[in-house]
Coordinates of C-alpha atoms and ligand atoms in Angstrom, one line a residue:
M43 CA 111.9 120.0 -23.4
S44 CA 108.7 121.5 -22.1
D45 CA 106.1 119.5 -20.2
T46 CA 103.6 119.9 -22.9
S47 CA 105.9 118.4 -25.6
R48 CA 105.7 115.0 -23.9
P49 CA 103.5 112.4 -25.7
R50 CA 99.8 112.7 -24.8
T51 CA 99.6 109.1 -23.6
L52 CA 101.7 110.1 -20.6
A53 CA 98.6 111.3 -18.9
A54 CA 97.2 107.8 -18.8
T55 CA 98.8 106.8 -15.5
T56 CA 97.5 105.3 -12.5
T57 CA 98.6 105.0 -8.9
A58 CA 97.3 102.9 -6.0
T59 CA 98.1 102.6 -2.4
A60 CA 99.9 99.6 -0.9
S61 CA 96.9 98.5 1.0
S62 CA 94.6 97.8 -2.0
T63 CA 95.1 94.8 -4.1
T64 CA 93.3 96.3 -7.1
P65 CA 94.3 99.9 -7.6
S66 CA 91.7 102.2 -9.1
T67 CA 92.8 102.4 -12.7
T68 CA 92.0 104.6 -15.6
A69 CA 90.8 102.7 -18.7
V70 CA 93.7 102.9 -21.2
R71 CA 93.3 102.4 -24.9
G72 CA 90.2 100.4 -24.3
T73 CA 92.1 97.9 -22.1
D74 CA 91.3 97.3 -18.4
L75 CA 94.5 97.4 -16.4
D76 CA 92.7 96.3 -13.3
A77 CA 91.9 93.0 -14.9
L78 CA 95.4 92.6 -16.3
I79 CA 97.0 93.2 -13.0
R80 CA 94.6 91.0 -11.1
T81 CA 95.5 88.1 -13.4
V82 CA 99.3 88.7 -13.1
L83 CA 99.5 89.0 -9.3
P84 CA 98.9 85.3 -8.5
L85 CA 101.5 84.3 -11.1
L86 CA 104.1 86.4 -9.3
H87 CA 104.0 84.1 -6.2
D88 CA 105.9 81.4 -8.2
W89 CA 107.8 83.8 -10.6
L90 CA 109.4 86.1 -8.1
P91 CA 111.4 83.5 -6.1
R92 CA 112.9 82.3 -9.4
Q93 CA 114.5 85.7 -10.1
R94 CA 118.1 86.2 -9.0
W95 CA 117.4 89.6 -7.7
F96 CA 114.6 88.5 -5.4
A97 CA 115.9 88.5 -1.9
G98 CA 112.9 86.9 -0.2
K99 CA 113.5 83.4 -1.6
H100 CA 113.7 81.7 1.8
R101 CA 110.4 83.3 3.1
P102 CA 107.0 82.0 1.9
I103 CA 105.1 84.8 0.1
T104 CA 101.6 85.3 1.5
A105 CA 100.5 88.3 -0.7
V106 CA 101.6 90.3 -3.7
S107 CA 99.8 93.6 -4.3
P108 CA 100.5 96.7 -6.4
A109 CA 101.7 99.8 -4.5
T110 CA 101.9 101.9 -7.6
V111 CA 100.9 101.2 -11.2
T112 CA 102.1 103.6 -14.0
L113 CA 101.4 103.1 -17.6
L114 CA 104.5 104.2 -19.7
P115 CA 103.9 105.9 -23.0
G116 CA 103.6 103.9 -26.2
S117 CA 101.4 103.6 -29.3
A118 CA 98.3 101.5 -29.5
D119 CA 100.0 98.8 -31.7
E120 CA 102.9 98.3 -29.3
P121 CA 103.0 95.9 -26.3
L122 CA 101.8 97.5 -23.0
L123 CA 104.5 98.8 -20.7
L124 CA 103.6 99.2 -17.1
H125 CA 105.8 100.3 -14.2
L126 CA 104.9 98.5 -11.0
L127 CA 106.0 98.8 -7.4
L128 CA 104.9 95.6 -5.8
K129 CA 104.3 95.0 -2.2
V130 CA 105.4 91.5 -1.3
E131 CA 104.2 90.2 2.0
Y132 CA 105.6 87.1 3.9
S133 CA 104.2 84.9 6.6
S134 CA 106.6 86.5 9.0
D135 CA 104.4 89.7 8.8
Q136 CA 107.2 91.5 7.0
A137 CA 106.9 93.2 3.6
D138 CA 109.2 94.3 0.9
L139 CA 108.7 96.6 -2.1
Y140 CA 110.0 95.5 -5.5
Q141 CA 110.2 97.3 -8.8
L142 CA 108.9 95.4 -11.9
L143 CA 108.7 96.7 -15.4
L144 CA 105.7 94.6 -16.8
G145 CA 105.3 94.0 -20.5
A146 CA 102.2 92.5 -22.0
G147 CA 102.0 91.6 -25.7
P148 CA 101.5 88.8 -28.1
N149 CA 105.1 87.6 -28.2
A150 CA 107.8 86.7 -25.6
P151 CA 111.0 88.7 -25.4
T152 CA 113.7 87.1 -27.5
A153 CA 117.4 87.1 -26.9
T154 CA 120.3 85.0 -28.2
G155 CA 123.4 83.6 -26.5
A156 CA 123.8 84.2 -22.7
G157 CA 120.6 86.3 -22.6
A158 CA 118.4 83.5 -24.0
E159 CA 118.0 81.7 -20.7
R160 CA 117.2 84.9 -18.9
A161 CA 114.7 86.0 -21.5
R162 CA 112.9 82.7 -21.0
A163 CA 112.9 83.2 -17.2
A164 CA 111.5 86.7 -17.8
V165 CA 108.2 85.3 -19.0
I166 CA 105.6 85.5 -16.2
G167 CA 102.7 83.8 -17.9
R168 CA 99.9 84.0 -20.5
I169 CA 96.6 85.5 -19.7
G170 CA 93.6 83.2 -20.1
G171 CA 90.2 84.8 -20.5
G172 CA 89.0 88.4 -20.0
P173 CA 89.8 91.4 -22.1
H174 CA 93.5 90.4 -22.4
D175 CA 93.0 86.8 -23.3
G176 CA 96.1 85.3 -24.9
L177 CA 98.5 88.2 -24.0
L178 CA 101.8 87.1 -22.7
T179 CA 103.2 89.0 -19.6
Y180 CA 106.9 89.3 -18.9
D181 CA 109.6 91.3 -17.3
A182 CA 109.9 94.1 -19.9
S183 CA 113.6 94.8 -19.1
H184 CA 114.4 91.8 -21.2
H185 CA 112.4 93.1 -24.2
P186 CA 114.7 95.3 -26.3
A187 CA 111.9 97.5 -27.8
L188 CA 110.3 98.1 -24.3
A189 CA 113.7 98.7 -22.7
L190 CA 114.2 101.5 -25.4
R191 CA 110.8 102.9 -24.6
L192 CA 111.8 103.1 -20.9
L193 CA 115.0 105.0 -22.0
R194 CA 113.0 107.4 -24.1
T195 CA 110.7 108.0 -21.2
I196 CA 113.6 108.7 -18.9
I197 CA 115.5 111.1 -21.2
G198 CA 112.3 112.6 -22.6
G199 CA 112.2 115.3 -19.9
G200 CA 115.2 117.5 -19.7
L201 CA 113.7 119.8 -17.1
P202 CA 116.0 120.8 -14.2
Q203 CA 113.3 119.8 -11.7
G204 CA 112.6 116.6 -13.6
S205 CA 109.5 115.5 -15.6
R206 CA 106.7 113.6 -14.0
I207 CA 104.5 110.7 -15.0
G208 CA 102.2 109.8 -12.1
P209 CA 104.4 108.9 -9.1
L210 CA 107.5 108.7 -11.3
V211 CA 110.0 111.6 -11.7
F212 CA 112.6 111.5 -14.4
H213 CA 115.9 113.5 -14.4
A214 CA 118.0 113.7 -17.5
P215 CA 120.6 116.5 -17.4
H216 CA 122.3 114.9 -20.4
G217 CA 119.0 113.9 -22.2
P218 CA 119.6 115.6 -25.6
D219 CA 123.0 113.8 -25.9
L220 CA 121.3 110.4 -25.5
T221 CA 118.5 110.6 -28.1
D222 CA 120.4 108.4 -30.7
L223 CA 120.8 105.7 -28.1
A224 CA 117.0 105.5 -27.6
A225 CA 116.0 105.5 -31.3
P226 CA 113.7 102.6 -32.2
G227 CA 115.7 99.6 -33.3
S228 CA 118.9 100.6 -31.3
P229 CA 120.4 97.7 -29.4
A230 CA 119.4 97.2 -25.8
R231 CA 120.2 94.1 -23.8
V232 CA 120.2 93.0 -20.2
G233 CA 123.6 92.6 -18.6
T234 CA 124.7 89.0 -18.0
A235 CA 126.3 89.5 -14.5
E236 CA 124.7 87.9 -11.5
Q237 CA 123.1 90.8 -9.8
S238 CA 121.0 92.1 -6.9
N239 CA 119.4 94.5 -9.5
T240 CA 118.9 94.5 -13.2
S241 CA 121.0 96.4 -15.7
I242 CA 120.1 97.2 -19.3
V243 CA 123.0 98.1 -21.6
Y244 CA 122.1 100.5 -24.4
G245 CA 124.4 100.3 -27.4
D246 CA 127.9 100.6 -26.2
S247 CA 127.4 103.8 -24.4
A248 CA 125.1 103.7 -21.4
I249 CA 123.9 101.2 -18.8
L250 CA 120.6 101.6 -16.8
K251 CA 120.4 100.0 -13.4
L252 CA 116.9 99.3 -12.3
F253 CA 116.9 98.9 -8.5
R254 CA 114.8 95.9 -7.5
R255 CA 114.2 96.1 -3.7
I256 CA 113.0 99.6 -3.1
T257 CA 113.2 101.6 0.1
P258 CA 112.2 105.3 0.5
G259 CA 115.0 107.8 0.1
L260 CA 118.0 108.6 -2.0
N261 CA 120.0 105.6 -3.0
P262 CA 123.7 106.0 -2.2
D263 CA 124.6 104.6 -5.6
L264 CA 123.1 107.8 -7.1
E265 CA 124.2 110.1 -4.3
L266 CA 127.8 109.0 -4.4
S267 CA 128.1 108.8 -8.2
L268 CA 126.9 112.3 -8.4
A269 CA 129.2 113.5 -5.6
L270 CA 132.2 111.8 -7.2
S271 CA 131.4 113.1 -10.6
R272 CA 131.1 116.6 -9.1
A273 CA 134.5 116.1 -7.5
G274 CA 135.9 115.3 -10.9
S275 CA 136.8 111.7 -10.1
G276 CA 137.5 109.6 -13.1
R277 CA 137.2 106.4 -11.1
V278 CA 133.4 106.1 -11.5
P279 CA 131.2 106.0 -14.6
T280 CA 129.5 109.4 -15.2
P281 CA 125.8 109.5 -14.1
L282 CA 123.7 110.5 -17.1
A283 CA 120.1 110.3 -15.9
W284 CA 118.0 108.8 -13.1
F285 CA 114.4 108.4 -12.0
E286 CA 112.7 108.2 -8.7
G287 CA 109.2 107.4 -7.4
D288 CA 106.8 108.6 -4.7
L289 CA 105.9 105.8 -2.4
P290 CA 102.3 105.7 -1.0
D291 CA 103.7 104.9 2.5
A292 CA 106.5 107.5 2.5
P293 CA 105.2 110.8 1.2
G294 CA 107.9 113.4 0.6
D295 CA 110.7 110.8 0.6
P296 CA 110.9 109.5 -3.0
A297 CA 112.8 106.4 -3.7
T298 CA 115.6 106.1 -6.3
L299 CA 114.4 103.6 -8.9
G300 CA 116.9 103.7 -11.8
L301 CA 120.3 105.1 -12.6
L302 CA 121.7 105.5 -16.1
Q303 CA 125.5 105.8 -16.3
R304 CA 128.2 105.9 -19.0
Y305 CA 129.0 102.3 -20.1
L306 CA 132.7 101.4 -19.7
L307 CA 133.2 99.8 -23.0
G308 CA 135.8 97.0 -23.0
G309 CA 136.1 97.1 -19.2
K310 CA 137.2 93.8 -17.6
D311 CA 135.1 92.8 -14.6
G312 CA 137.6 92.7 -11.6
W313 CA 136.3 89.4 -10.3
E314 CA 136.5 87.6 -13.7
F315 CA 140.0 89.1 -14.2
A316 CA 141.2 87.9 -10.9
L317 CA 139.6 84.4 -11.3
A318 CA 141.3 84.0 -14.7
H319 CA 144.7 84.6 -13.0
V320 CA 143.9 82.3 -10.1
S321 CA 142.7 79.5 -12.3
R322 CA 146.0 79.4 -14.1
L323 CA 147.5 78.1 -10.8
R324 CA 145.6 74.9 -11.7
T325 CA 145.7 74.6 -15.4
D326 CA 148.8 76.3 -16.8
P327 CA 151.9 74.0 -16.6
E328 CA 154.2 76.9 -16.3
W329 CA 152.4 78.0 -13.2
M330 CA 152.0 74.7 -11.5
G331 CA 154.6 75.3 -8.8
S332 CA 158.3 75.4 -8.5
R333 CA 160.4 72.3 -8.1
D334 CA 161.1 72.8 -4.4
G335 CA 157.3 72.9 -3.8
H336 CA 157.4 76.6 -2.8
P337 CA 155.4 79.0 -4.9
S338 CA 157.5 81.6 -6.5
D339 CA 156.6 85.2 -7.2
H340 CA 156.2 84.2 -10.8
I341 CA 153.5 81.8 -9.9
T342 CA 151.5 83.6 -7.2
G343 CA 152.5 87.2 -7.5
N344 CA 151.6 88.1 -11.1
F345 CA 148.3 89.8 -10.3
S346 CA 149.9 91.9 -7.6
A347 CA 150.6 94.9 -9.9
E348 CA 146.9 95.1 -10.7
S349 CA 146.0 94.7 -7.0
F350 CA 148.4 97.6 -6.2
L351 CA 146.7 99.8 -8.8
L352 CA 143.2 98.8 -7.5
G353 CA 144.3 99.8 -4.0
R354 CA 145.4 103.1 -5.4
A355 CA 142.1 103.7 -7.2
T356 CA 140.1 102.8 -4.1
A357 CA 142.2 105.3 -2.0
E358 CA 141.6 108.0 -4.6
V359 CA 137.8 107.4 -4.4
H360 CA 137.9 107.6 -0.6
L361 CA 140.0 110.8 -0.7
A362 CA 137.5 112.4 -3.2
L363 CA 134.5 111.4 -1.1
A364 CA 136.2 112.9 2.0
R365 CA 136.7 116.1 0.0
T366 CA 133.1 116.5 -1.1
L367 CA 130.9 114.9 1.6
P368 CA 130.9 115.1 5.4
V369 CA 133.8 113.6 7.5
T370 CA 133.5 113.1 11.2
V371 CA 135.6 111.7 14.0
L372 CA 134.2 108.8 16.0
D373 CA 134.8 109.0 19.7
R374 CA 134.9 106.3 22.4
P375 CA 131.1 105.7 22.8
Q376 CA 130.7 105.6 19.0
I377 CA 133.5 103.1 18.5
E378 CA 132.1 101.0 21.3
A379 CA 128.7 101.1 19.7
M380 CA 130.2 100.0 16.4
A381 CA 131.8 97.0 18.1
Q382 CA 128.5 96.2 19.8
A383 CA 126.7 96.3 16.5
M384 CA 129.3 93.9 15.0
T385 CA 128.7 91.6 17.9
R386 CA 124.9 91.8 17.5
R387 CA 125.3 90.9 13.8
L388 CA 127.5 88.0 14.7
E389 CA 124.8 86.7 17.2
A390 CA 122.0 87.0 14.7
A391 CA 124.2 85.3 12.0
A392 CA 125.1 82.4 14.3
L393 CA 121.3 81.9 14.9
A394 CA 120.6 82.0 11.2
V395 CA 123.5 79.8 10.1
P396 CA 124.3 77.2 12.7
A397 CA 127.7 76.4 11.1
L398 CA 128.9 79.7 12.5
A399 CA 128.0 79.0 16.1
P400 CA 131.3 77.1 17.1
Y401 CA 133.3 80.2 16.3
R402 CA 131.2 82.7 18.2
E403 CA 133.5 83.0 21.2
P404 CA 136.8 83.8 19.4
L405 CA 135.0 86.1 16.9
R406 CA 133.4 88.0 19.8
R407 CA 136.9 88.6 21.2
I408 CA 137.9 90.4 17.9
F409 CA 135.1 92.9 18.4
Q410 CA 135.9 93.2 22.2
D411 CA 139.5 94.1 21.2
L412 CA 138.1 96.9 19.0
A413 CA 135.9 98.2 21.9
R414 CA 138.9 98.0 24.3
S415 CA 141.1 100.0 21.9
A416 CA 138.5 102.8 22.1
R417 CA 138.9 102.8 25.9
D418 CA 142.6 103.3 25.3
G419 CA 141.8 106.7 23.9
R420 CA 141.9 106.1 20.1
L421 CA 139.7 108.2 17.7
L422 CA 138.6 107.1 14.3
R423 CA 137.9 109.2 11.2
A424 CA 134.7 108.3 9.5
Q425 CA 133.4 109.3 6.0
R426 CA 131.1 108.1 3.2
I427 CA 132.4 104.9 1.7
H428 CA 131.4 102.4 -1.0
G429 CA 129.9 100.0 1.6
D430 CA 130.0 96.7 -0.4
L431 CA 133.3 96.7 -2.2
H432 CA 134.5 93.6 -3.8
L433 CA 136.3 92.6 -7.0
G434 CA 133.0 92.3 -8.9
Q435 CA 132.4 96.0 -8.2
S436 CA 135.6 97.0 -9.9
M437 CA 136.4 97.2 -13.5
R438 CA 139.7 97.4 -15.3
T439 CA 139.5 99.7 -18.3
A440 CA 142.2 101.0 -20.6
R441 CA 142.3 104.1 -18.4
G442 CA 142.8 102.1 -15.2
W443 CA 140.5 100.7 -12.5
A444 CA 137.0 102.1 -11.9
L445 CA 134.7 101.3 -9.0
L446 CA 131.0 100.5 -9.5
D447 CA 127.8 100.1 -7.5
F448 CA 128.0 102.4 -4.5
E449 CA 124.7 101.0 -3.2
G450 CA 126.1 99.5 0.0
E451 CA 125.1 96.1 1.3
P452 CA 121.6 95.7 -0.2
A453 CA 120.2 93.9 2.9
K454 CA 120.9 96.9 5.2
P455 CA 118.5 99.7 5.7
L456 CA 119.2 102.7 3.5
E457 CA 119.8 105.0 6.5
E458 CA 122.5 102.7 7.8
R459 CA 124.1 102.5 4.3
R460 CA 124.3 106.2 4.1
R461 CA 126.1 106.6 7.4
V462 CA 129.7 107.7 7.6
Q463 CA 132.1 104.9 8.5
P464 CA 135.8 104.2 8.7
A465 CA 137.1 103.9 5.1
V466 CA 139.0 100.7 6.2
R467 CA 135.6 98.9 6.0
D468 CA 135.9 99.0 2.2
V469 CA 139.5 97.9 2.4
A470 CA 138.6 94.9 4.6
A471 CA 135.8 94.1 2.1
M472 CA 138.2 94.0 -0.8
L473 CA 140.6 91.9 1.1
R474 CA 137.8 89.4 1.6
S475 CA 137.4 89.4 -2.2
F476 CA 141.0 88.4 -2.8
D477 CA 140.4 85.5 -0.3
Y478 CA 137.2 84.6 -2.2
A479 CA 138.9 84.5 -5.6
A480 CA 141.7 82.2 -4.2
A481 CA 139.2 80.0 -2.3
H482 CA 137.0 79.7 -5.4
L483 CA 139.7 77.7 -7.1
L484 CA 139.4 75.0 -4.3
T485 CA 135.6 74.8 -4.6
E486 CA 136.2 73.5 -8.2
L487 CA 138.1 70.4 -6.8
A488 CA 136.3 67.2 -5.9
P489 CA 136.6 66.2 -2.2
G490 CA 139.8 64.2 -1.7
D491 CA 141.4 65.5 -4.9
P492 CA 145.1 64.8 -4.6
E493 CA 145.8 68.3 -5.9
L494 CA 144.1 69.9 -2.9
P495 CA 147.1 70.3 -0.5
R496 CA 149.3 71.8 -3.2
L497 CA 146.6 74.1 -4.6
S498 CA 145.5 75.2 -1.1
G499 CA 149.1 76.4 -0.4
L500 CA 149.3 78.2 -3.8
A501 CA 145.8 79.8 -3.3
S502 CA 146.5 81.1 0.2
T503 CA 149.9 82.6 -1.0
W504 CA 148.1 84.2 -3.9
A505 CA 145.5 85.7 -1.5
L506 CA 148.2 87.0 0.9
R507 CA 150.3 88.6 -1.8
N508 CA 147.4 90.3 -3.5
R509 CA 145.9 91.5 -0.2
A510 CA 149.3 93.0 0.7
A511 CA 149.7 94.6 -2.7
F512 CA 146.2 96.2 -2.5
C513 CA 147.0 97.7 0.9
A514 CA 150.4 99.0 -0.3
G515 CA 148.7 100.7 -3.3
Y516 CA 146.1 102.2 -1.0
A517 CA 148.7 103.7 1.2
A518 CA 150.8 104.8 -1.7
A519 CA 148.0 107.1 -2.9
G520 CA 148.3 109.1 0.3
A521 CA 145.4 107.5 2.3
E522 CA 146.0 106.1 5.8
D523 CA 147.8 102.7 5.6
P524 CA 145.1 100.1 6.5
T525 CA 147.7 97.7 7.9
A526 CA 148.8 100.3 10.5
D527 CA 145.7 99.5 12.6
P528 CA 145.4 95.7 12.7
V529 CA 142.7 95.6 15.5
L530 CA 140.4 97.7 13.3
L531 CA 141.2 95.8 10.1
H532 CA 140.6 92.4 11.8
A533 CA 137.3 93.6 13.2
M534 CA 136.1 94.9 9.8
E535 CA 137.2 91.8 8.0
T536 CA 135.4 89.6 10.6
D537 CA 132.2 91.6 10.3
K538 CA 132.3 91.2 6.6
A539 CA 133.0 87.5 6.7
V540 CA 130.0 87.1 9.0
Y541 CA 127.8 89.0 6.6
E542 CA 129.1 86.8 3.8
V543 CA 128.2 83.6 5.7
V544 CA 124.6 84.8 5.9
Y545 CA 124.6 86.0 2.3
E546 CA 125.9 82.7 0.9
A547 CA 123.6 80.6 3.1
G548 CA 120.7 82.5 1.6
N549 CA 121.9 82.9 -2.0
R550 CA 124.6 80.4 -2.9
P551 CA 124.8 77.6 -0.3
E552 CA 127.4 75.8 -2.4
W553 CA 129.7 78.7 -1.7
L554 CA 129.2 78.8 2.0
A555 CA 132.6 77.1 2.6
I556 CA 134.4 80.2 1.3
P557 CA 133.5 82.7 4.0
L558 CA 133.4 79.9 6.6
S559 CA 137.0 79.1 5.9
A560 CA 137.8 82.8 6.6
V561 CA 135.8 82.6 9.8
V562 CA 137.9 79.6 10.9
R563 CA 141.2 81.5 10.0
L564 CA 140.1 84.7 11.8
A565 CA 138.8 82.7 14.9
Q566 CA 142.1 80.8 15.0
A567 CA 144.1 84.0 14.9
A568 CA 142.0 85.5 17.7
G569 CA 142.6 82.4 19.8
R570 CA 146.3 82.8 19.7
Ligands
ADP766 N1 129.2 101.6 -16.1 C1 129.4 100.3 -16.4 N2 130.1 100.0 -17.5 C2 130.3 98.7 -17.8 N3 129.8 97.7 -17.1 C3 129.1 97.9 -16.0 C4 128.9 99.3 -15.6 N4 128.1 99.3 -14.5 C5 127.9 98.0 -14.2 N5 128.4 97.2 -15.1 C6 128.4 95.7 -15.1 O1 127.2 95.3 -14.5 C7 127.5 94.5 -13.4 C8 126.5 94.7 -12.3 O2 126.5 96.1 -11.9 P1 126.3 96.5 -10.4 O3 126.2 98.0 -10.4 O4 127.3 95.9 -9.5 O5 124.8 95.9 -10.1 P2 124.2 95.3 -8.8 O6 123.8 96.4 -7.9 O7 123.0 94.6 -9.4 O8 125.1 94.3 -8.3 C9 128.9 94.9 -13.0 O9 129.6 93.8 -12.3 C10 129.5 95.1 -14.3 O10 129.9 93.9 -14.9
LIG767 O1 127.2 92.8 -5.9 P1 126.1 92.9 -4.9 O2 125.8 94.3 -4.5 O3 124.9 92.1 -5.4 O4 126.7 92.2 -3.6 C1 126.2 91.0 -3.1 O5 126.6 89.9 -3.9 C2 128.0 89.7 -4.0 C3 128.2 88.4 -4.9 O6 127.8 88.7 -6.2 C4 128.6 89.4 -2.6 O7 130.0 89.3 -2.7 C5 130.6 88.1 -2.2 O8 131.0 87.3 -3.4 C6 131.9 87.8 -4.2 C7 132.2 86.8 -5.3 O9 131.1 86.6 -6.0 C8 133.2 88.2 -3.5 O10 134.2 88.8 -4.4 C9 132.9 89.1 -2.4 O11 134.1 89.4 -1.6 C10 131.9 88.5 -1.5 O12 131.5 89.4 -0.4 C11 128.3 90.6 -1.7 O13 128.8 90.3 -0.4 C12 126.8 90.8 -1.7 O14 126.5 91.9 -0.9

């Protein structure tokens, strides 16, 4: 499609710098965007902390201002659709950038079933007074017609160099194949999974992830999906289109804002799949335990075949990444630096979450063991990895396991997330996930429940068996056996458990006991 064939309304875009609270806007269809945005900004102070994806919940917001404002195309009788990058400032002098798709129209987004609660939470507020008096503002990703308009905008430009609207650049190499999906009235819904970002599912064919916290540069989710797709890996959903944005404070380093991928229809979320198996330890009489009180393979081992296959799929992804992207060897100073970084993260975490403090000493020893092993002359291969692998990032489809979300740990700087690392970091992260699934069963019991001792035994056996099966599958695919290097594996697992303690304290305090129990186990093992 040529640039001139885009709708004329595309020209009506506006951009502002992060320092101004009211960007200079162009009058659009007789409306005054300045006034609209000025009215919405104060409402966001209360609204943002109520969103699952907003990572600044524990920090008081001092200011919200638009960094960029872009009007997306639409006809005069449709609700307004604005793309905003918002600068959110905190009393700590820090600031984050968030992406918001703002809708403004007479009616709230509607959804049924699981989406209804989220559609209600998507409403930001009604405008009182001024040129927009009475208009309702909301997160437009929850509005099916506006979500389709965004898709049409993304796929509208099939140019190799992308098509531009103000600061936004859209790339759609498969654009023409997607036009049916974006037709008015086609189904579009926000995914129901608990997420750091927001995903919109179009029909049964494509899913668009809108990244929420935005940093300059190429997001590894896009980078690695494209690399794996180029390498012919069938273990990741094919990337179909994406868009990026120029940031006022980072000229020449556009940020990835959205990624459209093939939807894995009928795929089972790995976390839900594992939990369903684990919960049968509690509810299914056949699985309740053998007569002699020892769990049999039948009871705790039945997910192992899946864990083995998941291990194999993970190794295949690692092998493909190593074929297509740079691989290096870490020498002694680099391994020591890695161990020091783990120790620093532990210290920071123990300050942030006091429950961690009693375990600092033994956990430090785990990282010292890693540094010592470097002095003994070991070298380590490092490559691009997933970076935040867990069961919820895997999906069981009819064609086997697929891995999703190569974004890395969202809280880490992009540059760090794009660094090469030992692949065993992903393995350790997945091992933590098996532990989580098993420990989750115990969080459902009331304190003092008489079932607790028996179920704790079954749960830990379940975790051990599935962790072992995952490692066996990984090694069977021809990748390095992760259990052959226990010093490295323990250090990686400890580092992840420490990250999880901070993550749960900030996001799901009622789950904090899960990573803390792993911390206790790892600390005890280090003390022996
Ligand atoms: N290609 C896909 N096909 C089917 N479901 C998907 C696909 N990508 C993501 N999902 C679903 O959306 C959820 C969240 O996706 P994810 O990429 O992990 O987002 P986030 O970065 O917000 O955590 C996944 O757990 C999965 O249930
Ligand atoms: O999926 P995200 O990129 O948003 O990752 C974050 O959230 C995850 C939880 O949704 C969190 O994962 C932790 O909880 C999982 C169970 O919900 C468990 O399977 C993982 O092992 C555990 O780390 C992840 O750490 C965080 O970055």
